[in-house]
Amino acid sequence: MTLPHYNQPQISVAEQIQLLKSEGLTFSDENKAQHILENISLFRMKNYFMPLRQPHSRQFKEGTSFEDAYSLYKFDSALRKMICSELEKIEVSIRTQLSLIMGDEAGIYWFENPANFRNASRHATLLTNLQTECAGAMMMPLLASNSVIPITSRQAG
């Protein structure tokens, strides 16, 4: 894989702040902004600067602050966490319903029977992935009452 070559030199965080200032961005606390850019990076923050810039320009809209962009970043982060949390609940519920329904219809090892699947290739891939996942899980011990209990064969199932 060939990566694109960029001709722009890396600039320090202090220089990044000066660049943003030259584009019209204001800062209420440059030390805090420096800390944020040292931990989040200008590259990641660029997406949050976009709606704060003047159309077709590198200049920021009048009165735009770094804190405005950082607020967008924090909102996006909180929203992403909330959505992922809810998606996990939906995924677990769907898997549970599938397991309950198929278990009633075809037994607890319904997933091993290719007749329960429309696509034999995807079924084979599923079994391979399950074997890989189970092998990895069996290498990890269970902890119960501060004692280690090794997992063997079908104990995990």
mmCIF file of C-alpha atoms in Angstrom:
data_model
loop_
_atom_site.group_PDB
_atom_site.id
_atom_site.type_symbol
_atom_site.label_atom_id
_atom_site.label_comp_id
_atom_site.label_asym_id
_atom_site.label_seq_id
_atom_site.Cartn_x
_atom_site.Cartn_y
_atom_site.Cartn_z
ATOM 1 C CA MET A 1 0.000 0.000 0.000
ATOM 2 C CA THR A 2 1.408 3.368 -0.995
ATOM 3 C CA LEU A 3 0.617 6.211 1.325
ATOM 4 C CA PRO A 4 0.320 9.761 -0.002
ATOM 5 C CA HIS A 5 3.290 12.010 0.572
ATOM 6 C CA TYR A 6 2.568 15.310 2.315
ATOM 7 C CA ASN A 7 4.855 18.257 1.748
ATOM 8 C CA GLN A 8 3.748 20.148 4.852
ATOM 9 C CA PRO A 9 6.194 20.037 7.738
ATOM 10 C CA GLN A 10 4.985 19.153 11.212
ATOM 11 C CA ILE A 11 4.485 22.201 13.398
ATOM 12 C CA SER A 12 4.479 22.435 17.178
ATOM 13 C CA VAL A 13 1.274 22.838 19.170
ATOM 14 C CA ALA A 14 2.247 26.439 19.923
ATOM 15 C CA GLU A 15 2.620 27.037 16.168
ATOM 16 C CA GLN A 16 -0.749 25.349 15.575
ATOM 17 C CA ILE A 17 -2.372 27.788 17.991
ATOM 18 C CA GLN A 18 -0.705 30.727 16.207
ATOM 19 C CA LEU A 19 -1.940 29.382 12.854
ATOM 20 C CA LEU A 20 -5.500 29.102 14.175
ATOM 21 C CA LYS A 21 -5.256 32.650 15.567
ATOM 22 C CA SER A 22 -4.109 33.922 12.151
ATOM 23 C CA GLU A 23 -7.261 32.332 10.701
ATOM 24 C CA GLY A 24 -9.424 34.311 13.152
ATOM 25 C CA LEU A 25 -9.957 31.780 15.965
ATOM 26 C CA THR A 26 -9.949 33.185 19.498
ATOM 27 C CA PHE A 27 -8.824 31.444 22.685
ATOM 28 C CA SER A 28 -10.051 32.135 26.216
ATOM 29 C CA ASP A 29 -7.300 29.915 27.695
ATOM 30 C CA GLU A 30 -4.337 29.083 25.475
ATOM 31 C CA ASN A 31 -2.776 26.775 28.070
ATOM 32 C CA LYS A 32 -5.941 24.661 28.158
ATOM 33 C CA ALA A 33 -6.095 24.706 24.343
ATOM 34 C CA GLN A 34 -2.470 23.555 24.195
ATOM 35 C CA HIS A 35 -3.241 20.697 26.598
ATOM 36 C CA ILE A 36 -6.270 19.695 24.483
ATOM 37 C CA LEU A 37 -4.285 19.777 21.232
ATOM 38 C CA GLU A 38 -1.485 17.754 22.831
ATOM 39 C CA ASN A 39 -4.025 15.047 23.701
ATOM 40 C CA ILE A 40 -6.594 15.191 20.910
ATOM 41 C CA SER A 41 -4.541 16.667 18.030
ATOM 42 C CA LEU A 42 -5.261 19.374 15.527
ATOM 43 C CA PHE A 43 -5.915 16.728 12.877
ATOM 44 C CA ARG A 44 -8.888 15.365 14.860
ATOM 45 C CA MET A 45 -10.144 18.832 15.795
ATOM 46 C CA LYS A 46 -10.217 19.952 12.138
ATOM 47 C CA ASN A 47 -13.604 18.256 11.661
ATOM 48 C CA TYR A 48 -15.046 20.352 14.477
ATOM 49 C CA PHE A 49 -13.592 23.552 13.030
ATOM 50 C CA MET A 50 -15.331 23.085 9.655
ATOM 51 C CA PRO A 51 -18.814 24.383 10.582
ATOM 52 C CA LEU A 52 -17.184 27.345 12.341
ATOM 53 C CA ARG A 53 -15.331 28.579 9.262
ATOM 54 C CA GLN A 54 -16.585 31.091 6.738
ATOM 55 C CA PRO A 55 -17.866 29.440 3.533
ATOM 56 C CA HIS A 56 -15.093 28.679 1.014
ATOM 57 C CA SER A 57 -12.451 30.188 3.297
ATOM 58 C CA ARG A 58 -9.818 29.226 5.855
ATOM 59 C CA GLN A 59 -11.035 32.118 8.050
ATOM 60 C CA PHE A 60 -13.270 31.484 11.032
ATOM 61 C CA LYS A 61 -16.618 33.190 11.457
ATOM 62 C CA GLU A 62 -16.521 36.344 13.543
ATOM 63 C CA GLY A 63 -16.399 35.630 17.277
ATOM 64 C CA THR A 64 -15.582 31.913 16.934
ATOM 65 C CA SER A 65 -13.503 30.478 19.752
ATOM 66 C CA PHE A 66 -11.479 27.339 20.237
ATOM 67 C CA GLU A 67 -13.884 26.527 23.056
ATOM 68 C CA ASP A 68 -16.763 26.471 20.516
ATOM 69 C CA ALA A 69 -14.973 23.757 18.553
ATOM 70 C CA TYR A 70 -14.062 21.867 21.726
ATOM 71 C CA SER A 71 -17.718 21.972 22.821
ATOM 72 C CA LEU A 72 -18.674 20.366 19.497
ATOM 73 C CA TYR A 73 -16.005 17.702 20.080
ATOM 74 C CA LYS A 74 -17.308 16.936 23.586
ATOM 75 C CA PHE A 75 -20.926 16.805 22.329
ATOM 76 C CA ASP A 76 -19.939 14.441 19.512
ATOM 77 C CA SER A 77 -18.019 12.231 21.934
ATOM 78 C CA ALA A 78 -20.936 12.034 24.394
ATOM 79 C CA LEU A 79 -23.409 11.335 21.573
ATOM 80 C CA ARG A 80 -21.185 8.577 20.154
ATOM 81 C CA LYS A 81 -20.918 6.920 23.587
ATOM 82 C CA MET A 82 -24.680 7.115 24.081
ATOM 83 C CA ILE A 83 -25.417 5.637 20.643
ATOM 84 C CA CYS A 84 -22.876 2.830 21.081
ATOM 85 C CA SER A 85 -24.336 1.985 24.484
ATOM 86 C CA GLU A 86 -27.843 1.747 23.045
ATOM 87 C CA LEU A 87 -26.639 -0.224 20.008
ATOM 88 C CA GLU A 88 -25.008 -2.740 22.351
ATOM 89 C CA LYS A 89 -28.343 -3.234 24.139
ATOM 90 C CA ILE A 90 -30.114 -3.779 20.805
ATOM 91 C CA GLU A 91 -27.420 -6.235 19.653
ATOM 92 C CA VAL A 92 -27.614 -8.246 22.880
ATOM 93 C CA SER A 93 -31.408 -8.345 22.686
ATOM 94 C CA ILE A 94 -31.414 -9.522 19.053
ATOM 95 C CA ARG A 95 -28.799 -12.200 19.794
ATOM 96 C CA THR A 96 -30.798 -13.349 22.810
ATOM 97 C CA GLN A 97 -34.061 -13.540 20.857
ATOM 98 C CA LEU A 98 -32.342 -15.408 18.019
ATOM 99 C CA SER A 99 -30.797 -17.868 20.461
ATOM 100 C CA LEU A 100 -34.091 -18.427 22.319
ATOM 101 C CA ILE A 101 -36.155 -18.910 19.168
ATOM 102 C CA MET A 102 -33.631 -21.106 17.356
ATOM 103 C CA GLY A 103 -32.891 -23.069 20.535
ATOM 104 C CA ASP A 104 -36.609 -23.892 20.882
ATOM 105 C CA GLU A 105 -36.864 -24.848 17.210
ATOM 106 C CA ALA A 106 -33.610 -26.721 16.616
ATOM 107 C CA GLY A 107 -31.867 -27.309 19.953
ATOM 108 C CA ILE A 108 -29.080 -25.458 21.702
ATOM 109 C CA TYR A 109 -26.508 -26.274 19.010
ATOM 110 C CA TRP A 110 -28.728 -25.004 16.174
ATOM 111 C CA PHE A 111 -25.840 -22.936 14.810
ATOM 112 C CA GLU A 112 -23.820 -26.085 14.004
ATOM 113 C CA ASN A 113 -26.425 -27.366 11.516
ATOM 114 C CA PRO A 114 -25.938 -25.932 7.999
ATOM 115 C CA ALA A 115 -29.615 -26.688 7.247
ATOM 116 C CA ASN A 116 -30.499 -23.734 9.488
ATOM 117 C CA PHE A 117 -28.668 -21.342 7.161
ATOM 118 C CA ARG A 118 -29.328 -20.158 3.606
ATOM 119 C CA ASN A 119 -25.665 -19.644 2.722
ATOM 120 C CA ALA A 120 -23.287 -22.562 3.331
ATOM 121 C CA SER A 121 -20.192 -20.374 2.884
ATOM 122 C CA ARG A 122 -21.328 -17.871 5.500
ATOM 123 C CA HIS A 123 -22.233 -20.747 7.832
ATOM 124 C CA ALA A 124 -18.728 -22.171 7.475
ATOM 125 C CA THR A 125 -17.273 -18.721 8.201
ATOM 126 C CA LEU A 126 -19.512 -18.420 11.271
ATOM 127 C CA LEU A 127 -18.287 -21.749 12.638
ATOM 128 C CA THR A 128 -14.651 -20.823 12.002
ATOM 129 C CA ASN A 129 -15.127 -17.483 13.774
ATOM 130 C CA LEU A 130 -16.874 -19.190 16.705
ATOM 131 C CA GLN A 131 -14.073 -21.737 17.019
ATOM 132 C CA THR A 132 -11.461 -18.973 16.998
ATOM 133 C CA GLU A 133 -13.377 -16.919 19.563
ATOM 134 C CA CYS A 134 -13.966 -19.914 21.835
ATOM 135 C CA ALA A 135 -10.323 -21.005 21.618
ATOM 136 C CA GLY A 136 -9.259 -17.539 22.732
ATOM 137 C CA ALA A 137 -11.826 -17.496 25.537
ATOM 138 C CA MET A 138 -10.700 -20.911 26.779
ATOM 139 C CA MET A 139 -7.196 -19.575 27.218
ATOM 140 C CA MET A 140 -8.509 -17.046 29.742
ATOM 141 C CA PRO A 141 -9.261 -18.291 33.250
ATOM 142 C CA LEU A 142 -12.521 -17.566 35.050
ATOM 143 C CA LEU A 143 -12.242 -15.806 38.359
ATOM 144 C CA ALA A 144 -14.561 -16.980 41.126
ATOM 145 C CA SER A 145 -14.176 -16.073 44.789
ATOM 146 C CA ASN A 146 -10.562 -15.011 44.203
ATOM 147 C CA SER A 147 -9.609 -18.440 42.864
ATOM 148 C CA VAL A 148 -8.761 -19.270 39.275
ATOM 149 C CA ILE A 149 -10.878 -21.907 37.530
ATOM 150 C CA PRO A 150 -9.488 -22.991 34.127
ATOM 151 C CA ILE A 151 -11.991 -23.474 31.328
ATOM 152 C CA THR A 152 -11.940 -26.851 29.622
ATOM 153 C CA SER A 153 -13.747 -28.242 26.554
ATOM 154 C CA ARG A 154 -17.477 -27.424 26.546
ATOM 155 C CA GLN A 155 -17.576 -25.853 29.995
ATOM 156 C CA ALA A 156 -17.686 -22.480 28.262
ATOM 157 C CA GLY A 157 -20.881 -23.452 26.403
#
